Amino acid sequence: VQLQASGGGLVQAGGSLRLSCAASGLTFSTYYMAWFRQAPGKEREFVAAINWSGVSTYYADSVQGRLTISRDNSKNTVSLQMNSLKLEDTANHYCAVVRAGRNYRSRLEYEYWGQGTLVTVSS
């Protein structure tokens, strides 16, 4: 299984970025997909998840209303649209996969991780 994340960069507070993650080596449409992030000196934390069909989405309270997760099962990709970015969103962002029925909010449940893409929000 390979997960390739992209789209990170430097953006001013209030700006937008779109992260993408391409998956290969798995039956993509049967897995939940998620984004986590890890800021320097902090633990990796849950950001957003989406079920296999894309109908159900889940967000951390800190990003609710600003970030939108989506997936395209025909292209084996998951995206994270990030709007109204804040300084505290600065972190390495990781995509990950988990089987249905697991606790998608817990990083310990995830089997495969991408390499991370850095989002830096400046004032």
PDB file of C-alpha atoms in Angstrom, residues 1-102:
ATOM      1  CA  VAL A   1       0.000   0.000   0.000  1.00  0.00           C
ATOM      2  CA  GLN A   2       1.240   3.452  -0.890  1.00  0.00           C
ATOM      3  CA  LEU A   3      -0.224   6.811   0.009  1.00  0.00           C
ATOM      4  CA  GLN A   4       1.221   9.901  -1.644  1.00  0.00           C
ATOM      5  CA  ALA A   5       0.208  13.229  -0.153  1.00  0.00           C
ATOM      6  CA  SER A   6       0.699  16.583  -1.861  1.00  0.00           C
ATOM      7  CA  GLY A   7      -0.493  20.160  -1.873  1.00  0.00           C
ATOM      8  CA  GLY A   8       1.107  21.609   1.225  1.00  0.00           C
ATOM      9  CA  GLY A   9       2.795  24.987   1.226  1.00  0.00           C
ATOM     10  CA  LEU A  10       3.039  28.433   2.745  1.00  0.00           C
ATOM     11  CA  VAL A  11      -0.131  30.484   3.014  1.00  0.00           C
ATOM     12  CA  GLN A  12      -1.207  33.586   4.891  1.00  0.00           C
ATOM     13  CA  ALA A  13      -3.749  33.372   7.667  1.00  0.00           C
ATOM     14  CA  GLY A  14      -7.232  33.420   6.203  1.00  0.00           C
ATOM     15  CA  GLY A  15      -6.053  31.802   2.995  1.00  0.00           C
ATOM     16  CA  SER A  16      -6.790  28.421   1.451  1.00  0.00           C
ATOM     17  CA  LEU A  17      -4.976  25.252   0.426  1.00  0.00           C
ATOM     18  CA  ARG A  18      -6.080  21.972  -1.052  1.00  0.00           C
ATOM     19  CA  LEU A  19      -4.313  18.780  -0.049  1.00  0.00           C
ATOM     20  CA  SER A  20      -4.542  15.602  -2.070  1.00  0.00           C
ATOM     21  CA  CYS A  21      -3.605  11.999  -1.380  1.00  0.00           C
ATOM     22  CA  ALA A  22      -3.293   9.305  -4.017  1.00  0.00           C
ATOM     23  CA  ALA A  23      -3.616   5.697  -2.885  1.00  0.00           C
ATOM     24  CA  SER A  24      -2.453   2.514  -4.544  1.00  0.00           C
ATOM     25  CA  GLY A  25      -2.135  -1.131  -3.635  1.00  0.00           C
ATOM     26  CA  LEU A  26      -5.481  -1.479  -1.888  1.00  0.00           C
ATOM     27  CA  THR A  27      -9.172  -1.745  -2.683  1.00  0.00           C
ATOM     28  CA  PHE A  28      -9.629   1.956  -2.102  1.00  0.00           C
ATOM     29  CA  SER A  29     -13.410   2.049  -2.056  1.00  0.00           C
ATOM     30  CA  THR A  30     -13.628  -0.302   0.924  1.00  0.00           C
ATOM     31  CA  TYR A  31     -11.598   1.831   3.315  1.00  0.00           C
ATOM     32  CA  TYR A  32     -12.261   4.913   5.364  1.00  0.00           C
ATOM     33  CA  MET A  33      -9.772   7.648   4.578  1.00  0.00           C
ATOM     34  CA  ALA A  34      -8.555  10.329   6.958  1.00  0.00           C
ATOM     35  CA  TRP A  35      -6.248  13.253   7.480  1.00  0.00           C
ATOM     36  CA  PHE A  36      -4.198  13.751  10.607  1.00  0.00           C
ATOM     37  CA  ARG A  37      -1.733  16.481  11.447  1.00  0.00           C
ATOM     38  CA  GLN A  38       1.274  16.855  13.668  1.00  0.00           C
ATOM     39  CA  ALA A  39       2.704  20.158  14.791  1.00  0.00           C
ATOM     40  CA  PRO A  40       6.269  20.418  16.161  1.00  0.00           C
ATOM     41  CA  GLY A  41       6.447  19.031  19.681  1.00  0.00           C
ATOM     42  CA  LYS A  42       2.875  17.761  19.623  1.00  0.00           C
ATOM     43  CA  GLU A  43       1.195  14.434  19.094  1.00  0.00           C
ATOM     44  CA  ARG A  44      -0.379  13.504  15.793  1.00  0.00           C
ATOM     45  CA  GLU A  45      -4.053  14.465  15.941  1.00  0.00           C
ATOM     46  CA  PHE A  46      -7.183  13.641  14.005  1.00  0.00           C
ATOM     47  CA  VAL A  47      -8.392  16.231  11.497  1.00  0.00           C
ATOM     48  CA  ALA A  48     -11.051  14.650   9.286  1.00  0.00           C
ATOM     49  CA  ALA A  49     -12.286  11.302   7.988  1.00  0.00           C
ATOM     50  CA  ILE A  50     -14.617  10.074   5.269  1.00  0.00           C
ATOM     51  CA  ASN A  51     -16.385   6.765   4.894  1.00  0.00           C
ATOM     52  CA  TRP A  52     -15.971   4.421   1.940  1.00  0.00           C
ATOM     53  CA  SER A  53     -18.772   5.942  -0.125  1.00  0.00           C
ATOM     54  CA  GLY A  54     -18.044   9.576   0.704  1.00  0.00           C
ATOM     55  CA  VAL A  55     -21.509  10.114   2.141  1.00  0.00           C
ATOM     56  CA  SER A  56     -20.358  10.438   5.756  1.00  0.00           C
ATOM     57  CA  THR A  57     -17.673  12.832   6.921  1.00  0.00           C
ATOM     58  CA  TYR A  58     -16.239  13.534  10.354  1.00  0.00           C
ATOM     59  CA  TYR A  59     -14.206  16.450  11.640  1.00  0.00           C
ATOM     60  CA  ALA A  60     -12.255  17.569  14.649  1.00  0.00           C
ATOM     61  CA  ASP A  61     -13.980  20.422  16.456  1.00  0.00           C
ATOM     62  CA  SER A  62     -11.047  22.710  15.707  1.00  0.00           C
ATOM     63  CA  VAL A  63     -11.548  22.474  11.943  1.00  0.00           C
ATOM     64  CA  GLN A  64     -15.311  22.048  11.645  1.00  0.00           C
ATOM     65  CA  GLY A  65     -16.715  24.506   9.131  1.00  0.00           C
ATOM     66  CA  ARG A  66     -13.326  25.425   7.663  1.00  0.00           C
ATOM     67  CA  LEU A  67     -12.055  22.159   6.228  1.00  0.00           C
ATOM     68  CA  THR A  68     -13.826  19.778   3.868  1.00  0.00           C
ATOM     69  CA  ILE A  69     -12.773  16.209   3.162  1.00  0.00           C
ATOM     70  CA  SER A  70     -13.816  14.464  -0.054  1.00  0.00           C
ATOM     71  CA  ARG A  71     -12.868  11.411  -2.062  1.00  0.00           C
ATOM     72  CA  ASP A  72     -12.965  10.196  -5.651  1.00  0.00           C
ATOM     73  CA  ASN A  73     -13.135   6.417  -5.733  1.00  0.00           C
ATOM     74  CA  SER A  74     -12.668   6.380  -9.511  1.00  0.00           C
ATOM     75  CA  LYS A  75      -9.243   8.001  -9.057  1.00  0.00           C
ATOM     76  CA  ASN A  76      -8.294   6.516  -5.663  1.00  0.00           C
ATOM     77  CA  THR A  77      -7.803   9.960  -4.202  1.00  0.00           C
ATOM     78  CA  VAL A  78      -8.858  11.805  -1.070  1.00  0.00           C
ATOM     79  CA  SER A  79      -8.678  15.578  -0.728  1.00  0.00           C
ATOM     80  CA  LEU A  80      -8.799  18.126   2.040  1.00  0.00           C
ATOM     81  CA  GLN A  81      -9.984  21.613   1.145  1.00  0.00           C
ATOM     82  CA  MET A  82      -8.656  23.992   3.788  1.00  0.00           C
ATOM     83  CA  ASN A  83     -10.243  27.434   4.037  1.00  0.00           C
ATOM     84  CA  SER A  84      -9.900  30.278   6.545  1.00  0.00           C
ATOM     85  CA  LEU A  85      -6.569  28.892   7.656  1.00  0.00           C
ATOM     86  CA  LYS A  86      -5.249  29.873  11.078  1.00  0.00           C
ATOM     87  CA  LEU A  87      -1.748  30.017  12.511  1.00  0.00           C
ATOM     88  CA  GLU A  88      -2.546  26.948  14.604  1.00  0.00           C
ATOM     89  CA  ASP A  89      -3.172  24.896  11.454  1.00  0.00           C
ATOM     90  CA  THR A  90       0.577  24.875  10.815  1.00  0.00           C
ATOM     91  CA  ALA A  91       1.623  21.210  10.844  1.00  0.00           C
ATOM     92  CA  ASN A  92       2.648  18.249   8.782  1.00  0.00           C
ATOM     93  CA  HIS A  93      -0.527  16.725   7.374  1.00  0.00           C
ATOM     94  CA  TYR A  94      -0.796  12.991   6.816  1.00  0.00           C
ATOM     95  CA  CYS A  95      -3.352  10.912   4.955  1.00  0.00           C
ATOM     96  CA  ALA A  96      -4.147   7.456   6.268  1.00  0.00           C
ATOM     97  CA  VAL A  97      -6.445   4.490   5.707  1.00  0.00           C
ATOM     98  CA  VAL A  98      -8.478   2.451   8.161  1.00  0.00           C
ATOM     99  CA  ARG A  99     -10.942  -0.369   7.809  1.00  0.00           C
ATOM    100  CA  ALA A 100     -14.606   0.296   8.448  1.00  0.00           C
ATOM    101  CA  GLY A 101     -15.733  -0.331  11.995  1.00  0.00           C
ATOM    102  CA  ARG A 102     -12.568   0.930  13.629  1.00  0.00           C
TER     103      ARG A 102
END
